[in-house]
Coordinates of C-alpha atoms and ligand atoms in Angstrom, one line a residue:
M32 CA 0.0 0.0 0.0
S33 CA 1.3 3.4 -0.9
N34 CA -1.1 6.0 0.4
D35 CA 1.1 9.0 1.5
Y36 CA -1.8 10.8 3.3
Q37 CA -5.3 9.6 4.3
F38 CA -8.2 11.9 5.1
D39 CA -12.0 11.4 5.3
V40 CA -12.4 14.4 3.0
L41 CA -10.0 16.1 0.6
I42 CA -10.9 19.6 -0.5
I43 CA -9.0 20.9 -3.5
G44 CA -9.1 24.7 -3.3
S45 CA -9.2 27.3 -0.6
G46 CA -11.5 29.9 -2.1
A47 CA -14.9 30.7 -0.6
A48 CA -16.2 27.4 -1.9
G49 CA -13.4 25.3 -0.4
L50 CA -13.1 27.0 3.0
M51 CA -16.9 27.2 3.5
S52 CA -17.2 23.5 2.7
A53 CA -14.5 22.7 5.3
I54 CA -16.2 24.7 7.9
Q55 CA -19.6 23.2 7.3
L56 CA -18.4 19.6 7.4
S57 CA -18.8 17.5 10.6
N58 CA -16.1 18.1 13.2
N59 CA -15.7 14.3 13.5
M60 CA -14.1 14.1 10.0
S61 CA -10.5 14.5 9.1
I62 CA -10.2 17.1 6.4
A63 CA -7.4 18.2 4.1
V64 CA -7.7 21.6 2.3
I65 CA -5.0 22.0 -0.4
A66 CA -4.2 25.3 -2.2
K67 CA -1.8 25.6 -5.1
D68 CA -0.8 29.0 -4.0
K69 CA -1.0 31.0 -0.7
V70 CA -4.3 30.0 1.0
L71 CA -5.9 33.4 0.4
E72 CA -5.0 33.6 -3.2
G73 CA -7.9 33.0 -5.6
S74 CA -10.8 34.9 -7.2
S75 CA -12.7 34.9 -3.9
Y76 CA -10.3 37.2 -2.2
Y77 CA -10.6 39.9 -5.0
A78 CA -14.4 40.0 -5.1
Q79 CA -15.5 43.6 -4.8
G80 CA -19.2 44.0 -5.6
G81 CA -20.9 41.7 -3.1
I82 CA -23.2 38.8 -2.6
S83 CA -26.9 38.8 -3.6
A84 CA -29.7 37.8 -1.3
V85 CA -33.3 38.9 -0.6
L86 CA -32.8 40.9 2.5
D87 CA -35.1 43.9 1.9
P88 CA -38.8 43.4 3.0
N89 CA -39.9 44.9 -0.3
D90 CA -37.9 42.3 -2.3
N91 CA -39.0 38.7 -2.7
F92 CA -37.6 35.3 -3.7
E93 CA -39.7 35.1 -6.9
S94 CA -38.1 38.3 -8.2
H95 CA -34.6 37.1 -7.5
I96 CA -35.4 33.8 -9.2
T97 CA -37.0 35.5 -12.2
D98 CA -34.0 38.0 -12.6
T99 CA -31.6 35.1 -12.5
I100 CA -33.5 33.1 -15.1
N101 CA -33.9 36.1 -17.4
T102 CA -30.2 37.1 -17.1
G103 CA -29.2 33.5 -17.9
L104 CA -31.4 33.7 -21.0
N105 CA -33.7 30.8 -19.8
L106 CA -30.9 28.2 -19.8
G107 CA -30.7 28.0 -16.0
N108 CA -32.2 25.2 -14.0
E109 CA -35.1 26.6 -12.1
K110 CA -34.9 24.0 -9.3
S111 CA -31.2 24.9 -8.6
I112 CA -31.9 28.6 -8.9
R113 CA -34.8 28.4 -6.4
F114 CA -32.6 26.4 -4.0
M115 CA -29.9 29.0 -4.2
V116 CA -32.2 32.0 -3.9
E117 CA -34.2 30.6 -1.0
N118 CA -31.0 29.7 0.9
A119 CA -29.4 33.1 0.2
P120 CA -30.5 34.7 3.5
H121 CA -29.1 31.7 5.4
A122 CA -25.8 32.1 3.5
I123 CA -25.6 35.7 4.7
T124 CA -26.2 34.6 8.3
D125 CA -23.6 31.8 7.9
L126 CA -21.1 34.4 6.7
E127 CA -21.9 36.7 9.6
K128 CA -21.4 33.9 12.1
T129 CA -17.8 33.6 10.8
G130 CA -17.3 37.3 11.5
V131 CA -18.1 39.0 8.2
Q132 CA -19.6 42.5 8.9
F133 CA -21.6 43.7 5.9
S134 CA -21.8 47.4 5.3
T135 CA -24.9 49.0 6.8
I136 CA -26.8 52.3 6.8
D137 CA -29.1 53.2 9.7
N138 CA -28.6 49.6 11.1
K139 CA -29.9 48.1 7.9
Y140 CA -27.9 46.3 5.1
D141 CA -26.6 48.9 2.6
L142 CA -28.0 46.9 -0.3
T143 CA -26.9 48.0 -3.8
T144 CA -27.6 46.8 -7.3
E145 CA -25.9 45.5 -10.4
G146 CA -26.9 44.4 -13.9
G147 CA -30.0 42.2 -14.2
H148 CA -31.2 42.8 -10.6
S149 CA -34.7 44.4 -10.4
S150 CA -34.2 45.3 -6.7
N151 CA -31.4 46.4 -4.4
R152 CA -30.2 43.0 -3.1
V153 CA -26.4 43.1 -3.2
A154 CA -24.9 43.0 0.3
H155 CA -21.3 44.1 0.5
V156 CA -18.4 45.0 2.7
A157 CA -17.4 48.3 1.0
D158 CA -15.6 47.1 -2.1
K159 CA -13.7 44.4 -0.4
T160 CA -16.4 41.8 0.1
G161 CA -14.2 38.9 -1.0
Q162 CA -11.3 39.9 1.2
S163 CA -13.6 40.1 4.3
I164 CA -15.2 36.7 3.5
Q165 CA -11.9 35.0 2.9
V166 CA -10.1 36.4 6.0
N167 CA -13.0 35.4 8.3
L168 CA -13.5 31.9 6.7
L169 CA -9.8 31.2 7.1
A170 CA -9.8 32.3 10.7
Q171 CA -12.6 29.8 11.4
V172 CA -10.8 27.0 9.5
K173 CA -7.7 27.6 11.6
K174 CA -9.6 27.1 14.8
K175 CA -10.7 23.6 13.8
S176 CA -8.2 20.9 14.8
N177 CA -9.8 18.4 12.4
I178 CA -8.8 20.5 9.3
K179 CA -5.3 20.5 8.0
L180 CA -4.2 23.2 5.4
F181 CA -1.7 22.4 2.7
E182 CA -0.4 25.6 1.1
E183 CA 1.4 25.4 -2.3
Y184 CA 0.3 21.9 -3.0
I185 CA -1.2 21.5 -6.5
A186 CA -3.5 18.7 -7.5
V187 CA -2.3 17.0 -10.7
D188 CA -5.0 14.3 -11.2
L189 CA -7.9 12.6 -9.5
I190 CA -7.5 9.0 -8.5
V191 CA -10.5 7.3 -10.0
K192 CA -11.1 3.6 -10.3
E193 CA -14.2 1.9 -11.6
G194 CA -16.3 5.1 -11.4
K195 CA -15.2 5.9 -7.8
C196 CA -12.9 8.7 -6.6
Y197 CA -10.3 7.8 -4.0
G198 CA -8.5 11.2 -3.8
A199 CA -5.8 12.9 -5.9
Y200 CA -2.2 13.0 -6.8
V201 CA -0.8 16.2 -5.5
Y202 CA 2.5 18.0 -6.4
D203 CA 4.2 19.6 -3.4
K204 CA 5.8 22.8 -4.9
N205 CA 8.5 23.0 -2.2
S206 CA 9.7 19.4 -2.2
E207 CA 8.9 19.0 -5.9
E208 CA 7.4 15.6 -5.2
V209 CA 4.1 14.1 -6.2
I210 CA 2.2 12.8 -3.1
T211 CA -0.9 10.5 -3.0
F212 CA -3.8 12.0 -1.0
C213 CA -6.3 9.2 -0.4
S214 CA -9.8 10.3 0.7
K215 CA -13.2 8.8 1.2
K216 CA -14.8 12.0 -0.3
T217 CA -13.2 14.5 -2.6
I218 CA -14.4 18.1 -3.2
L219 CA -13.2 20.0 -6.2
A220 CA -13.2 23.8 -5.3
T221 CA -10.6 24.9 -7.8
G222 CA -12.4 28.0 -9.2
G223 CA -12.7 28.9 -12.9
A224 CA -10.7 29.0 -16.1
S225 CA -10.5 32.7 -17.1
K226 CA -6.7 32.5 -17.4
S227 CA -7.4 30.7 -20.8
Y228 CA -7.8 34.3 -22.1
L229 CA -5.1 36.8 -22.6
Y230 CA -6.9 39.5 -20.6
T231 CA -8.7 38.5 -17.4
S232 CA -9.8 40.0 -14.1
N233 CA -8.8 36.8 -12.4
P234 CA -5.7 36.0 -10.4
D235 CA -3.2 33.4 -11.8
T236 CA -4.8 30.5 -10.0
S237 CA -7.8 30.4 -12.5
T238 CA -6.3 27.9 -14.9
G239 CA -9.3 25.5 -15.1
D240 CA -7.4 22.7 -13.2
G241 CA -10.5 21.2 -11.6
I242 CA -12.5 21.2 -14.9
A243 CA -9.6 19.5 -16.7
M244 CA -9.0 16.9 -13.9
A245 CA -12.7 16.1 -13.8
Y246 CA -12.8 15.7 -17.6
R247 CA -9.9 13.4 -17.6
A248 CA -11.5 11.4 -14.8
G249 CA -14.8 10.9 -16.8
C250 CA -17.0 13.8 -15.5
E251 CA -19.7 15.5 -17.5
I252 CA -18.5 19.1 -18.3
T253 CA -21.5 21.4 -19.1
N254 CA -22.0 24.7 -20.9
M255 CA -18.3 25.7 -21.2
E256 CA -19.0 28.0 -24.1
F257 CA -20.3 30.6 -21.7
T258 CA -17.2 32.6 -20.6
Q259 CA -18.3 35.8 -19.0
F260 CA -16.4 39.0 -19.9
H261 CA -16.7 41.7 -17.3
P262 CA -17.4 45.0 -19.1
T263 CA -15.2 47.2 -17.0
C264 CA -11.6 46.4 -16.2
L265 CA -9.0 49.2 -15.9
F266 CA -7.2 49.9 -19.2
H267 CA -3.7 50.7 -18.0
P268 CA -0.3 49.1 -18.8
H269 CA 0.4 48.3 -15.2
A270 CA -3.1 47.4 -14.0
K271 CA -3.2 43.8 -15.1
S272 CA -7.0 44.1 -15.9
F273 CA -7.8 45.4 -12.4
L274 CA -11.6 45.1 -11.9
I275 CA -13.7 48.2 -11.7
S276 CA -16.8 46.9 -9.9
E277 CA -20.2 46.8 -11.6
T278 CA -21.5 48.3 -8.3
L279 CA -20.1 51.7 -9.5
R280 CA -22.7 51.5 -12.3
G281 CA -25.1 50.3 -9.6
E282 CA -24.4 53.6 -7.8
G283 CA -24.9 55.6 -11.1
A284 CA -21.5 55.6 -13.0
K285 CA -21.9 56.3 -16.7
L286 CA -20.1 54.7 -19.7
L287 CA -18.8 57.2 -22.1
L288 CA -17.0 57.3 -25.5
P289 CA -13.7 59.1 -25.6
D290 CA -15.5 62.3 -26.7
G291 CA -17.7 62.2 -23.6
K292 CA -20.9 60.9 -25.3
E293 CA -23.0 58.2 -23.7
F294 CA -23.7 55.1 -25.8
M295 CA -25.6 52.5 -23.8
H296 CA -29.0 53.9 -24.9
K297 CA -28.2 52.4 -28.4
Y298 CA -28.0 48.9 -26.9
D299 CA -30.5 48.4 -24.1
D300 CA -33.2 50.3 -22.2
R301 CA -31.6 49.3 -18.9
L302 CA -28.5 51.3 -20.0
E303 CA -25.4 50.7 -17.8
L304 CA -27.4 48.2 -15.7
A305 CA -28.2 45.8 -18.6
P306 CA -26.9 42.3 -17.9
R307 CA -23.1 41.9 -18.4
D308 CA -23.2 40.1 -21.8
I309 CA -25.1 43.1 -23.3
V310 CA -22.8 45.7 -21.8
A311 CA -19.6 43.9 -22.7
R312 CA -20.8 43.4 -26.3
A313 CA -21.8 47.1 -26.5
I314 CA -18.3 48.2 -25.4
D315 CA -16.6 45.7 -27.7
N316 CA -18.7 47.0 -30.6
E317 CA -18.0 50.6 -30.0
M318 CA -14.2 49.8 -29.7
K319 CA -14.2 47.8 -32.9
V320 CA -16.4 50.1 -35.0
H321 CA -14.4 53.3 -34.0
G322 CA -11.0 51.7 -33.4
F323 CA -10.9 52.9 -29.8
D324 CA -8.5 51.3 -27.3
C325 CA -11.0 51.7 -24.5
V326 CA -14.2 53.4 -23.3
Y327 CA -14.6 55.5 -20.1
L328 CA -16.5 55.0 -16.9
D329 CA -17.4 58.3 -15.2
F330 CA -18.1 58.6 -11.5
S331 CA -16.5 62.0 -11.0
F332 CA -19.9 63.7 -10.4
K333 CA -20.1 61.8 -7.0
D334 CA -18.9 63.3 -3.7
E335 CA -15.2 62.6 -3.2
E336 CA -15.4 61.6 0.5
W337 CA -18.3 59.2 -0.2
I338 CA -16.4 57.6 -3.1
K339 CA -13.4 57.0 -0.9
S340 CA -15.3 55.4 1.9
R341 CA -17.7 53.3 -0.4
F342 CA -14.9 52.2 -2.8
P343 CA -11.6 52.3 -0.9
T344 CA -9.9 49.5 -2.8
I345 CA -10.7 50.9 -6.3
S346 CA -9.9 54.6 -5.3
Q347 CA -6.6 53.5 -3.8
R348 CA -5.5 51.3 -6.7
C349 CA -6.5 54.0 -9.3
S350 CA -4.6 56.6 -7.2
E351 CA -1.5 54.3 -7.2
L352 CA -1.7 54.3 -11.0
G353 CA -2.1 58.1 -11.1
I354 CA -5.9 58.2 -11.7
D355 CA -8.1 60.2 -9.4
I356 CA -11.5 58.4 -9.6
A357 CA -13.2 61.5 -8.0
K358 CA -12.0 63.8 -10.7
E359 CA -11.6 61.9 -14.0
A360 CA -13.3 59.2 -16.0
L361 CA -11.6 55.8 -15.8
P362 CA -10.4 54.1 -19.0
V363 CA -12.0 50.6 -19.1
V364 CA -12.2 47.5 -21.4
P365 CA -13.8 44.1 -21.0
A366 CA -11.8 41.1 -19.8
A367 CA -12.5 37.4 -19.2
H368 CA -14.1 37.2 -15.7
Y369 CA -16.1 34.1 -15.0
T370 CA -16.6 30.5 -16.2
C371 CA -20.4 29.8 -16.2
G372 CA -20.0 26.2 -17.2
G373 CA -18.1 23.4 -15.4
V374 CA -18.3 20.0 -13.7
N375 CA -22.0 19.0 -13.8
T376 CA -23.4 18.6 -10.3
N377 CA -26.8 18.2 -8.6
I378 CA -28.0 20.3 -5.7
D379 CA -25.8 18.3 -3.3
A380 CA -22.8 19.1 -5.4
Q381 CA -22.3 15.5 -6.5
S382 CA -20.7 14.9 -9.8
N383 CA -21.4 11.8 -11.9
I384 CA -18.4 10.1 -10.3
T385 CA -19.1 8.4 -6.9
N386 CA -17.5 10.3 -3.9
L387 CA -16.5 13.2 -6.1
Y388 CA -18.1 16.6 -5.5
A389 CA -17.6 20.1 -7.1
V390 CA -18.5 23.4 -5.5
G391 CA -18.1 27.1 -6.6
E392 CA -16.9 28.3 -9.9
V393 CA -15.6 24.9 -11.0
A394 CA -19.1 23.5 -10.9
H395 CA -22.0 23.7 -13.2
T396 CA -25.0 23.6 -10.8
G397 CA -27.3 25.1 -13.5
V398 CA -27.9 28.4 -11.7
H399 CA -26.2 30.7 -14.2
G400 CA -27.5 29.5 -17.5
A401 CA -26.1 31.4 -20.4
N402 CA -25.0 34.4 -18.4
R403 CA -24.3 34.7 -14.6
M404 CA -26.1 37.5 -12.9
A405 CA -23.8 39.8 -10.9
S406 CA -23.1 38.7 -7.2
N407 CA -24.7 35.3 -7.7
S408 CA -21.3 33.6 -7.7
L409 CA -20.2 34.1 -4.1
L410 CA -23.8 33.1 -3.2
E411 CA -23.5 29.9 -5.2
C412 CA -20.2 29.1 -3.4
I413 CA -21.7 29.5 0.0
V414 CA -25.0 27.8 -0.6
F415 CA -23.6 24.8 -2.4
A416 CA -20.7 24.4 0.0
K417 CA -23.3 23.9 2.7
S418 CA -25.4 21.4 0.7
C419 CA -22.3 19.5 -0.2
A420 CA -21.0 19.4 3.4
D421 CA -24.4 18.3 4.6
H422 CA -24.6 15.5 2.1
I423 CA -21.2 14.3 3.0
S424 CA -21.8 14.6 6.7
K425 CA -24.9 12.5 6.4
S426 CA -23.5 9.8 4.1
K427 CA -21.8 6.6 5.2
L428 CA -18.1 6.9 4.6
E429 CA -16.6 3.9 2.9
K430 CA -13.3 2.5 4.2
I431 CA -10.2 3.7 2.3
L432 CA -8.9 0.6 0.6
P433 CA -5.3 0.1 -0.2
I434 CA -5.3 1.3 -3.7
N435 CA -1.7 0.9 -4.8
A436 CA -1.7 4.3 -6.4
K437 CA 1.9 5.5 -6.1
W438 CA 2.9 8.2 -8.7
D439 CA 5.2 6.7 -11.3
E440 CA 8.1 8.9 -12.5
S441 CA 10.2 6.1 -13.9
R442 CA 9.7 7.1 -17.5
V443 CA 10.2 10.8 -17.3
A444 CA 13.2 13.2 -17.2
P445 CA 13.7 16.8 -16.2
S446 CA 12.9 19.2 -19.1
K447 CA 15.7 21.2 -20.8
E448 CA 13.3 23.3 -22.9
K449 CA 11.0 25.1 -20.6
V450 CA 10.6 27.8 -23.3
V451 CA 8.1 25.5 -24.9
I452 CA 5.8 25.8 -21.9
A453 CA 6.0 29.6 -21.8
H454 CA 5.3 29.8 -25.5
L455 CA 2.4 27.4 -25.6
W456 CA 0.8 29.0 -22.6
H457 CA 0.9 32.4 -24.3
E458 CA -0.3 31.0 -27.6
I459 CA -3.4 29.4 -26.1
R460 CA -4.4 32.6 -24.4
L461 CA -3.9 34.6 -27.5
I462 CA -5.9 32.2 -29.6
M463 CA -8.7 32.2 -27.1
W464 CA -8.8 36.0 -26.9
N465 CA -8.8 36.6 -30.7
F466 CA -10.8 33.6 -31.9
V467 CA -13.2 32.6 -29.0
G468 CA -13.9 36.0 -27.5
I469 CA -17.0 38.2 -27.0
V470 CA -18.2 37.9 -30.6
R471 CA -17.5 34.6 -32.4
S472 CA -17.8 33.2 -35.9
N473 CA -17.7 29.6 -37.3
N474 CA -14.5 30.3 -39.2
R475 CA -12.7 31.6 -36.2
L476 CA -14.0 28.9 -33.9
K477 CA -12.9 26.1 -36.4
S478 CA -9.5 27.7 -36.7
A479 CA -9.2 27.9 -32.9
Y480 CA -10.2 24.3 -32.6
L481 CA -7.5 23.1 -35.0
K482 CA -4.8 25.2 -33.3
I483 CA -5.8 24.2 -29.8
Q484 CA -6.0 20.5 -30.7
Q485 CA -2.5 20.7 -32.1
I486 CA -1.3 22.4 -28.9
N487 CA -3.0 19.7 -26.8
K488 CA -1.0 17.0 -28.8
E489 CA 2.3 18.8 -28.1
V490 CA 1.5 19.3 -24.4
N491 CA 0.5 15.7 -24.0
E492 CA 3.7 14.6 -25.6
Y493 CA 5.7 16.9 -23.4
Y494 CA 3.8 15.7 -20.3
R495 CA 4.6 12.1 -21.3
V496 CA 8.4 12.5 -21.3
Y497 CA 9.2 15.3 -18.8
I498 CA 8.9 15.5 -15.0
V499 CA 5.9 17.6 -13.9
T500 CA 6.3 21.1 -12.7
E501 CA 3.7 23.7 -11.7
D502 CA 3.8 25.4 -15.1
L503 CA 3.4 22.1 -16.9
I504 CA 0.5 21.0 -14.8
E505 CA -1.3 24.3 -15.4
L506 CA -0.5 24.4 -19.1
R507 CA -1.9 20.9 -19.6
N508 CA -5.1 22.0 -17.8
L509 CA -5.3 25.3 -19.7
A510 CA -4.9 23.5 -23.0
Q511 CA -7.6 20.9 -22.1
T512 CA -10.1 23.4 -20.7
S513 CA -9.6 25.7 -23.8
K514 CA -10.3 22.7 -26.1
I515 CA -13.5 22.0 -24.2
I516 CA -14.5 25.7 -24.4
V517 CA -14.0 25.7 -28.2
E518 CA -15.8 22.4 -28.7
S519 CA -18.7 23.6 -26.7
A520 CA -18.8 26.9 -28.6
L521 CA -18.7 25.0 -31.9
S522 CA -21.6 22.7 -30.9
R523 CA -24.0 25.5 -30.0
K524 CA -25.7 26.5 -33.2
E525 CA -27.4 29.7 -31.9
S526 CA -26.5 32.9 -30.0
R527 CA -27.5 33.0 -26.4
G528 CA -26.2 35.2 -23.6
L529 CA -22.5 35.1 -23.4
H530 CA -22.1 33.0 -26.5
F531 CA -22.6 35.2 -29.6
N532 CA -21.9 33.7 -33.0
Q533 CA -22.3 36.0 -36.0
D534 CA -23.2 33.0 -38.1
Y535 CA -26.1 32.0 -35.9
P536 CA -27.2 35.4 -34.6
N537 CA -30.6 34.2 -33.3
Q538 CA -31.6 32.4 -30.2
K539 CA -33.4 29.1 -30.6
S540 CA -36.8 28.7 -29.0
E541 CA -35.8 25.4 -27.3
T542 CA -33.1 25.3 -24.7
E543 CA -30.3 22.7 -24.5
N544 CA -27.2 22.3 -22.4
T545 CA -23.9 21.5 -24.0
V546 CA -22.3 18.4 -22.4
I547 CA -18.8 17.3 -23.1
T548 CA -17.3 14.1 -21.8
K549 CA -14.0 12.3 -22.6
P550 CA -14.4 10.0 -25.6
Ligands
FAD1537 P1 -11.5 30.7 -6.1 O1 -11.8 31.7 -5.1 O2 -10.9 31.1 -7.4 O3 -10.5 29.6 -5.4 C1 -9.9 28.6 -6.1 C2 -8.9 27.8 -5.2 O4 -8.5 26.6 -5.8 C3 -7.7 28.6 -4.9 O5 -7.3 28.4 -3.5 C4 -6.6 28.0 -5.7 O6 -5.3 28.0 -5.2 C5 -7.1 26.5 -5.7 N1 -6.7 25.7 -6.8 C6 -6.9 25.8 -8.1 N2 -6.4 24.8 -8.8 C7 -5.8 24.0 -7.9 C8 -5.1 22.8 -7.9 N3 -4.8 22.2 -9.1 N4 -4.6 22.2 -6.8 C9 -4.8 22.9 -5.6 N5 -5.5 24.0 -5.5 C10 -6.0 24.5 -6.6 N6 -18.6 37.1 -7.5 C11 -19.6 37.6 -6.8 O7 -20.6 36.9 -6.5 N7 -19.5 38.9 -6.3 C12 -18.5 39.7 -6.6 O8 -18.4 40.8 -6.1 C13 -17.4 39.2 -7.4 N8 -16.4 40.0 -7.7 C14 -15.3 39.5 -8.3 C15 -14.2 40.2 -8.5 C16 -13.0 39.7 -9.2 C17 -11.8 40.5 -9.4 C18 -13.1 38.3 -9.6 C19 -11.9 37.7 -10.2 C20 -14.2 37.6 -9.4 C21 -15.3 38.1 -8.8 N9 -16.5 37.4 -8.6 C22 -17.5 37.9 -7.8 C23 -16.6 36.0 -8.9 C24 -16.3 35.2 -7.6 O9 -15.4 35.9 -6.8 C25 -15.7 33.8 -7.9 O10 -16.5 33.1 -8.9 C26 -15.7 33.0 -6.6 O11 -15.0 33.6 -5.6 C27 -15.0 31.6 -6.9 O12 -14.7 31.0 -5.7 P2 -14.1 29.6 -5.7 O13 -14.0 29.2 -4.3 O14 -14.9 28.7 -6.6 O15 -12.7 29.7 -6.4
SIN1538 C1 -18.1 43.3 -9.6 O1 -18.0 43.8 -8.5 O2 -18.4 43.9 -10.7 C2 -18.1 41.8 -9.8 C3 -19.3 41.2 -9.4 C4 -19.5 39.8 -9.9 O3 -18.6 39.3 -10.6 O4 -20.5 39.2 -9.5

């Protein structure tokens, strides 16, 4: 037997989904949480806008459900959406129990709005909601003696035999060894795949690892054509697509052309608060038609002191870059932001592989359909982390069998040409940005498919002969996830939400999910 570690539950990922799952699991279970970077690094930490929930007596569940279905262009699963929306107030309470203090006015939640919401239902902690959630969740995790954190450990592949998951092979970045983590239950909480694109609001962790691992293990991967582009990331050479929260538009910020003229009235009656797919496409169109490098977001008409206290993170980052948000309009462009598709799961977060669960951005629970409504993602993380943990805590844990699953490095050698990895990594991201972006066409998608397929062949060959490194693990996952995105986009013969194909500009009357599985 060669099991290096054994736990009742292995959680891969320490974002809001992973940490909340760990907290909600029974204290009797031994739990490992592994993170491929520092524990706090991941999209969750950078979330600005907030988390949606019906908290105002004048709002109601049916309205939140309808807004979510409409924003997702009717592709969402109503049962999952209802489950998420009805559990949202509990999710807020669960977060408050960990220590999160949402912003208030007159002792009431300071609820704001974003695109697609017909009521103010976005609870926030100024513009650092994710930071507050992550810091508090981590503090709770650290109090629990049954949870062990493994920082800078990157999962390479799931261990699956005869349709059951027994844990994962994990690369320890410091010792450079691959270790076997055996577990009775495994939760994927690895976040999204927006790093497949050249420009993204996401941190470096979002390389689609969980989606690629699940695909290789035999999971159903659903609706991956729906990459969400956030309309407003800062256009600045040193900003690395820093996000300018949609809640600025929720508080009245205007989108302008370089000559100061407004343009959203040409695209949607809801103007700046139309759903994200519409606003991103509008900006993309204005930039392409006129050859602009960016458009502008103007908030300078608001009171300076209020801006600084309501949006401290954004004010400070802009100021570091020499932009005074209270005095001038911000140059903004769209960038890849969120992966709506992912590992197909039910309401208990179960995948189609026994003992394997997926929670958070890595999962496809069916709540987002063809376009995620703003601030529904943190909500999805918290609600489904709980249902996942409840399901595991109630289920009978099978004994860990000796599975003889030692990592075999006998046929590989250290690489002498790491330049190949850097090159292919960049090539994928460029292809995805130029050929599989906000507006698509059959020709560009077909061309992207051929190129990405070829890159996958090269990466697999490289992987076969060289010892794994962090970059190689991520490149392999990025290549595989990008191929799934392109395949999914090619198979959808309509335009819906975030997937707009010029060759099929209309939306079909019937709805269908795109499901990709390993041949
Ligand atoms: P993440 O928080 O991305 O965490 C993923 C974890 O998995 C990390 O710990 C990472 O290290 C780990 N990991 C990945 N691969 C591996 C591997 N192979 N091995 C080991 N560990 C691995 N949503 C909202 O609802 N409201 C907002 O206001 C909002 N603002 C946002 C702002 C920004 C800038 C961004 C980028 C996103 C925002 N989103 C927002 C989206 C939301 O934050 C994310 O969808 C959500 O936080 C994802 O959480 P997660 O736990 O699934 O993944
Ligand atoms: C934002 O603050 O604009 C991001 C919100 C989200 O992605 O839901």
